[in-house]
Amino acid sequence: MVQPIHSKEQLEKFSISKLWAECDKLSIPRRRSKTDCINDILNAQPQLITQAKLEVEQPANLPQVDDTHFIGGFLLRCAQVNSEYAVVWDVLDEKNSVMGEIRMGWDCFWTHSLSLNTFATPQETVVDLRQAIEAFVIEDEAITFEKIADDRWEAMVNGVLVCVASVDDGYKTSMTDDTVLADYDTAIKESLLAVARLQPSVEVKSEFEIFTTRLPNVFAVHSHKSGKRYEVYPDSDSCTCPHWLHRHEQEGFKDKHLEAVRAALQSGILLLRETQTDTEKLIEKFTDEFGWIGGGQIAQARVWLESLFGNDFKEAILSGEARNKALQQEEQMDKKMANW
């Protein structure tokens, strides 16, 4: 039987004894503070969601490696089965060259190698892959390959140096390993497609900036669009953004901050350590004294402070008002517990 998932609003209506019962079910320590119990339960529940996902029926009738299939005139060849993804298909163009790959996850959603978006069907995924490639090639129509020797050409494509060389049986490029291509035009096209397949890592950085934090396997995601900062916890599939907090229980839920962190980790991008702002340093110092607030996590402690003092929470910390409020809440909780 799956443990029921509770919202923060539901937990706030529980008595401390009922909260302790929930802690026992989740195998987490009982906390003296009701606020602590609620935060610990909320932090533990994403693990239950992950467990529930594992209990969902897995995709059936998976293909075998090298099986083929046609979608919209494109030949698909099965490249991988039963690994990180349920199945990975190479998508071949009319010249039988691999133009990308589409992947079905264990949640039965589809992705492809040139986008971070998810799709409901392989047909939609193939169409989007083709459109992404065409858009990239159109943008680079003005690229000119400079002839630097009798049998060698070079060009800079989106910051990547691409080299094409003439060999006995055709052409080789710096982007296609040891593959011998039939003619010069094919070599140029395959080089551009290879550069296009490198672009997802650039897309991750264009919308978000991702950093490691002082906490192990906890990442800070800075949104260039909104200017907001969120913390992502891949181990529990959770995020501090409002979208995750209010909608993560919905079927098929996806969080773009979680997806961005996963994509960055899979791509092997070197993530820098986050430099704390003065505000974050101030909150961290406060949480070090009152570790029972938000489990010492800056993002959760900030929510608590803003709920009491609004935008004046920094002044409240510096003046000691926040400290007094924390002590007052702790004292009230001690009195309640003494009466139980």
Coordinates of C-alpha atoms in Angstrom, one line a residue:
M1 CA 0.0 0.0 0.0
V2 CA 1.4 3.4 -1.0
Q3 CA 1.7 6.0 1.8
P4 CA -0.7 9.0 1.2
I5 CA 0.9 12.3 0.2
H6 CA -0.1 15.3 2.3
S7 CA 0.1 19.0 1.4
K8 CA 1.6 21.6 3.7
E9 CA -1.9 23.0 4.3
Q10 CA -3.2 19.6 5.4
L11 CA -0.2 18.9 7.7
E12 CA -0.6 22.3 9.4
K13 CA -4.1 21.1 10.6
F14 CA -2.6 17.9 12.2
S15 CA -1.9 17.8 15.9
I16 CA 1.7 17.1 17.0
S17 CA 0.9 13.5 17.9
K18 CA -0.6 13.0 14.4
L19 CA 2.5 14.5 12.8
W20 CA 4.7 12.2 14.9
A21 CA 2.6 9.2 13.6
E22 CA 3.4 10.4 10.0
C23 CA 7.1 10.7 10.9
D24 CA 7.0 7.1 12.2
K25 CA 5.4 5.9 8.9
L26 CA 8.1 7.7 6.9
S27 CA 10.9 6.3 9.2
I28 CA 12.1 9.8 10.1
P29 CA 12.9 11.2 13.5
R30 CA 10.2 12.9 15.6
R31 CA 10.9 16.6 16.0
R32 CA 9.9 18.7 19.0
S33 CA 8.8 21.6 16.8
K34 CA 5.6 21.2 14.8
T35 CA 7.2 23.3 12.0
D36 CA 10.1 21.0 11.9
C37 CA 7.9 17.9 11.7
I38 CA 6.0 19.5 8.7
N39 CA 9.2 20.4 6.9
D40 CA 10.7 17.0 7.4
I41 CA 7.5 15.2 6.2
L42 CA 7.4 17.4 3.1
N43 CA 11.0 16.7 2.4
A44 CA 10.5 13.0 2.7
Q45 CA 7.4 12.7 0.6
P46 CA 9.2 13.2 -2.8
Q47 CA 10.9 9.9 -2.1
L48 CA 7.4 8.3 -1.8
I49 CA 6.5 9.8 -5.1
T50 CA 9.6 8.3 -6.7
Q51 CA 8.7 4.9 -5.1
A52 CA 5.1 5.2 -6.5
K53 CA 6.5 5.9 -10.0
L54 CA 8.6 2.7 -9.8
E55 CA 5.4 0.8 -9.1
V56 CA 3.8 2.0 -12.3
E57 CA 3.7 -0.7 -15.0
Q58 CA 6.9 -0.4 -17.2
P59 CA 6.7 -0.1 -21.0
A60 CA 5.9 -3.5 -22.6
N61 CA 7.0 -5.1 -25.9
L62 CA 10.3 -3.3 -26.1
P63 CA 12.2 -3.7 -29.4
Q64 CA 15.6 -5.4 -29.9
V65 CA 18.8 -3.6 -30.8
D66 CA 19.0 -3.1 -34.6
D67 CA 15.2 -3.5 -35.1
T68 CA 14.0 -0.9 -37.7
H69 CA 10.8 1.1 -38.1
F70 CA 9.6 3.9 -40.4
I71 CA 8.0 7.1 -39.2
G72 CA 7.1 9.8 -41.7
G73 CA 9.5 8.6 -44.3
F74 CA 12.4 8.4 -41.9
L75 CA 14.1 5.1 -41.0
L76 CA 14.5 4.4 -37.3
R77 CA 17.1 1.9 -36.1
C78 CA 17.0 0.7 -32.5
A79 CA 20.3 1.6 -30.9
Q80 CA 19.8 0.9 -27.2
V81 CA 17.2 -0.9 -25.0
N82 CA 16.7 -1.2 -21.2
S83 CA 19.3 1.2 -19.9
E84 CA 18.9 4.9 -18.8
Y85 CA 16.1 5.1 -21.3
A86 CA 13.6 2.3 -22.1
V87 CA 14.6 2.5 -25.8
V88 CA 16.8 4.8 -28.0
W89 CA 16.2 5.0 -31.8
D90 CA 18.7 6.5 -34.3
V91 CA 16.8 8.5 -36.9
L92 CA 18.3 8.2 -40.4
D93 CA 17.8 10.6 -43.3
E94 CA 17.2 9.9 -47.0
K95 CA 21.0 9.2 -47.4
N96 CA 20.9 6.7 -44.5
S97 CA 23.0 9.1 -42.3
V98 CA 22.1 9.4 -38.6
M99 CA 20.6 12.9 -38.1
G100 CA 19.8 12.4 -34.4
E101 CA 18.2 10.1 -31.9
I102 CA 14.8 9.9 -30.2
R103 CA 14.4 8.3 -26.7
M104 CA 11.5 6.9 -24.8
G105 CA 11.9 7.2 -21.0
W106 CA 10.6 4.8 -18.4
D107 CA 7.7 7.2 -17.9
C108 CA 6.8 6.6 -21.6
F109 CA 7.5 10.2 -22.6
W110 CA 9.7 11.0 -25.5
T111 CA 12.7 13.3 -26.0
H112 CA 15.3 13.8 -28.7
S113 CA 18.9 14.8 -29.0
L114 CA 18.4 18.5 -30.0
S115 CA 15.8 19.6 -27.4
L116 CA 15.0 19.5 -23.7
N117 CA 11.3 19.3 -24.4
T118 CA 9.2 16.1 -23.9
F119 CA 6.7 14.6 -26.3
A120 CA 3.8 12.2 -26.0
T121 CA 4.5 10.2 -29.2
P122 CA 7.5 9.2 -31.3
Q123 CA 5.9 10.8 -34.4
E124 CA 5.8 14.2 -32.7
T125 CA 9.4 13.7 -31.5
V126 CA 10.7 12.9 -35.0
V127 CA 8.9 15.9 -36.5
D128 CA 10.4 18.2 -33.9
L129 CA 13.9 16.7 -34.4
R130 CA 13.7 17.4 -38.2
Q131 CA 12.4 20.9 -37.6
A132 CA 15.2 21.6 -35.2
I133 CA 17.8 20.4 -37.7
E134 CA 16.3 22.4 -40.5
A135 CA 16.3 25.6 -38.4
F136 CA 19.9 25.1 -37.4
V137 CA 21.0 24.5 -41.0
I138 CA 19.1 27.6 -42.3
E139 CA 20.8 29.7 -39.6
D140 CA 24.2 28.5 -40.9
E141 CA 23.6 28.8 -44.6
A142 CA 26.0 31.8 -44.7
I143 CA 28.9 29.8 -43.2
T144 CA 31.9 29.7 -45.6
F145 CA 34.5 27.0 -45.4
E146 CA 37.9 28.4 -46.0
K147 CA 40.3 26.3 -48.1
I148 CA 43.6 26.2 -46.1
A149 CA 45.3 23.5 -48.2
D150 CA 44.7 21.5 -51.4
D151 CA 42.8 18.9 -49.5
R152 CA 41.6 20.7 -46.3
W153 CA 38.8 23.2 -45.4
E154 CA 37.9 24.9 -42.1
A155 CA 35.1 27.0 -40.7
M156 CA 34.0 28.2 -37.2
V157 CA 30.4 27.0 -36.5
N158 CA 28.7 28.2 -33.3
G159 CA 32.1 28.4 -31.6
V160 CA 33.2 25.0 -32.8
L161 CA 36.1 24.6 -35.3
V162 CA 35.0 22.2 -38.1
C163 CA 37.6 20.7 -40.4
V164 CA 36.9 18.8 -43.6
A165 CA 39.7 16.8 -45.3
S166 CA 39.8 15.0 -48.7
V167 CA 40.9 11.3 -48.4
D168 CA 41.3 8.5 -50.9
D169 CA 37.7 7.2 -50.8
G170 CA 35.9 10.5 -50.1
Y171 CA 35.9 13.0 -47.2
K172 CA 36.4 13.0 -43.4
T173 CA 35.5 15.6 -40.9
S174 CA 36.5 16.5 -37.4
M175 CA 32.9 16.1 -36.3
T176 CA 32.2 12.6 -37.7
D177 CA 35.1 10.5 -36.3
D178 CA 36.5 8.0 -38.8
T179 CA 33.5 7.9 -41.1
V180 CA 34.3 8.3 -44.8
L181 CA 31.7 10.4 -46.5
A182 CA 30.9 10.1 -50.2
D183 CA 31.2 13.8 -51.3
Y184 CA 32.1 17.3 -50.1
D185 CA 28.4 18.4 -49.7
T186 CA 27.6 15.4 -47.5
A187 CA 30.7 16.1 -45.4
I188 CA 29.6 19.7 -44.8
K189 CA 26.0 18.7 -44.0
E190 CA 27.0 16.0 -41.6
S191 CA 29.4 18.4 -39.9
L192 CA 26.7 20.9 -39.4
L193 CA 24.3 18.3 -38.0
A194 CA 27.0 17.1 -35.6
V195 CA 27.5 20.6 -34.3
A196 CA 23.7 20.9 -33.9
R197 CA 23.7 17.8 -31.7
L198 CA 26.0 19.7 -29.3
Q199 CA 23.5 22.5 -28.8
P200 CA 21.3 21.2 -25.9
S201 CA 24.1 22.0 -23.4
V202 CA 24.0 25.6 -24.8
E203 CA 20.2 25.7 -24.4
V204 CA 20.5 24.7 -20.7
K205 CA 22.8 27.6 -20.0
S206 CA 20.8 30.2 -22.1
E207 CA 17.7 29.9 -19.9
F208 CA 19.2 28.9 -16.6
E209 CA 22.5 29.1 -14.8
I210 CA 23.2 26.1 -12.6
F211 CA 25.6 25.9 -9.7
T212 CA 26.7 23.4 -7.1
T213 CA 26.1 24.5 -3.5
R214 CA 27.6 23.9 -0.1
L215 CA 25.2 20.9 0.4
P216 CA 26.0 17.6 -1.3
N217 CA 24.0 16.9 -4.5
V218 CA 22.0 20.1 -4.1
F219 CA 22.0 22.5 -7.0
A220 CA 21.1 26.2 -7.3
V221 CA 19.2 27.2 -10.5
H222 CA 19.2 30.9 -11.4
S223 CA 16.6 31.8 -14.0
H224 CA 17.8 34.5 -16.4
K225 CA 14.1 35.2 -17.3
S226 CA 12.6 35.8 -13.9
G227 CA 15.8 36.5 -11.9
K228 CA 14.7 33.9 -9.3
R229 CA 16.9 31.4 -7.6
Y230 CA 15.6 27.8 -6.8
E231 CA 17.2 24.8 -5.1
V232 CA 17.0 21.4 -6.8
Y233 CA 17.4 18.1 -5.1
P234 CA 17.9 15.3 -7.7
D235 CA 18.0 12.6 -5.1
S236 CA 14.4 13.3 -4.1
D237 CA 13.2 14.7 -7.5
S238 CA 12.2 17.9 -5.7
C239 CA 12.6 21.7 -6.3
T240 CA 11.8 24.8 -4.2
C241 CA 9.9 26.5 -7.1
P242 CA 6.2 27.2 -6.7
H243 CA 5.4 25.0 -9.8
W244 CA 6.9 22.0 -8.0
L245 CA 5.4 22.8 -4.6
H246 CA 1.8 23.1 -6.0
R247 CA 1.7 20.7 -8.9
H248 CA 4.2 17.8 -8.3
E249 CA 1.5 15.4 -7.3
Q250 CA -0.2 15.7 -10.7
E251 CA 0.1 12.9 -13.2
G252 CA 2.8 13.4 -15.8
F253 CA 4.3 16.4 -13.9
K254 CA 7.6 17.8 -15.2
D255 CA 9.7 20.5 -13.6
K256 CA 11.9 22.5 -15.9
H257 CA 14.5 23.3 -13.1
L258 CA 14.9 19.5 -12.3
E259 CA 15.1 18.7 -16.1
A260 CA 17.7 21.4 -16.6
V261 CA 19.9 20.0 -13.7
R262 CA 19.5 16.5 -15.0
A263 CA 20.5 17.6 -18.6
A264 CA 23.5 19.5 -17.3
L265 CA 24.7 16.5 -15.2
Q266 CA 24.2 14.1 -18.2
S267 CA 26.1 16.4 -20.6
G268 CA 29.1 16.5 -18.3
I269 CA 29.2 20.3 -18.1
L270 CA 31.5 21.5 -15.3
L271 CA 29.3 23.3 -12.8
L272 CA 30.8 26.0 -10.7
R273 CA 30.3 26.5 -7.0
E274 CA 27.6 29.1 -6.2
T275 CA 28.9 32.4 -4.8
Q276 CA 26.5 33.3 -2.0
T277 CA 25.0 36.8 -1.9
D278 CA 25.1 38.9 1.2
T279 CA 21.4 38.1 1.8
E280 CA 22.0 34.4 1.6
K281 CA 25.0 34.7 3.9
L282 CA 22.8 36.6 6.4
I283 CA 20.1 33.9 6.2
E284 CA 22.6 31.1 6.6
K285 CA 24.0 32.7 9.7
F286 CA 20.5 33.0 11.1
T287 CA 19.7 29.3 10.3
D288 CA 22.9 28.2 11.9
E289 CA 21.6 29.5 15.2
F290 CA 18.1 28.2 14.6
G291 CA 18.7 25.0 12.6
W292 CA 15.1 23.9 13.4
I293 CA 13.8 26.4 10.8
G294 CA 13.7 24.7 7.4
G295 CA 16.3 22.1 8.4
G296 CA 19.0 24.8 7.9
Q297 CA 18.1 25.2 4.2
I298 CA 18.4 28.8 3.0
A299 CA 15.5 28.7 0.6
Q300 CA 13.0 27.3 3.2
A301 CA 14.3 29.6 5.9
R302 CA 13.7 32.6 3.6
V303 CA 10.1 31.4 3.0
W304 CA 9.6 31.4 6.8
L305 CA 11.2 34.8 7.2
E306 CA 9.2 36.4 4.3
S307 CA 6.0 35.0 5.7
L308 CA 6.5 36.9 8.9
F309 CA 8.3 40.0 7.9
G310 CA 7.8 40.3 4.1
N311 CA 10.5 42.3 2.3
D312 CA 11.8 43.6 5.6
F313 CA 13.1 40.2 6.7
K314 CA 16.8 41.3 6.5
E315 CA 16.2 44.2 8.8
A316 CA 14.3 41.8 11.1
I317 CA 17.4 39.6 11.3
L318 CA 19.8 42.5 11.9
S319 CA 17.7 44.1 14.6
G320 CA 17.1 40.8 16.4
E321 CA 13.4 40.8 15.8
A322 CA 13.6 37.6 13.8
R323 CA 15.6 35.9 16.5
N324 CA 13.0 37.0 19.2
K325 CA 10.2 35.7 17.0
A326 CA 11.9 32.4 16.6
L327 CA 12.5 32.1 20.3
Q328 CA 8.9 33.0 21.0
Q329 CA 7.6 30.3 18.7
E330 CA 9.9 27.7 20.2
E331 CA 8.8 28.7 23.7
Q332 CA 5.1 28.4 22.7
M333 CA 5.7 25.0 21.3
D334 CA 7.5 23.9 24.5
K335 CA 4.5 25.0 26.5
K336 CA 2.1 23.1 24.3
M337 CA 4.2 20.0 24.5
A338 CA 4.3 20.2 28.3
N339 CA 0.5 20.1 28.4
W340 CA 0.3 17.0 26.2

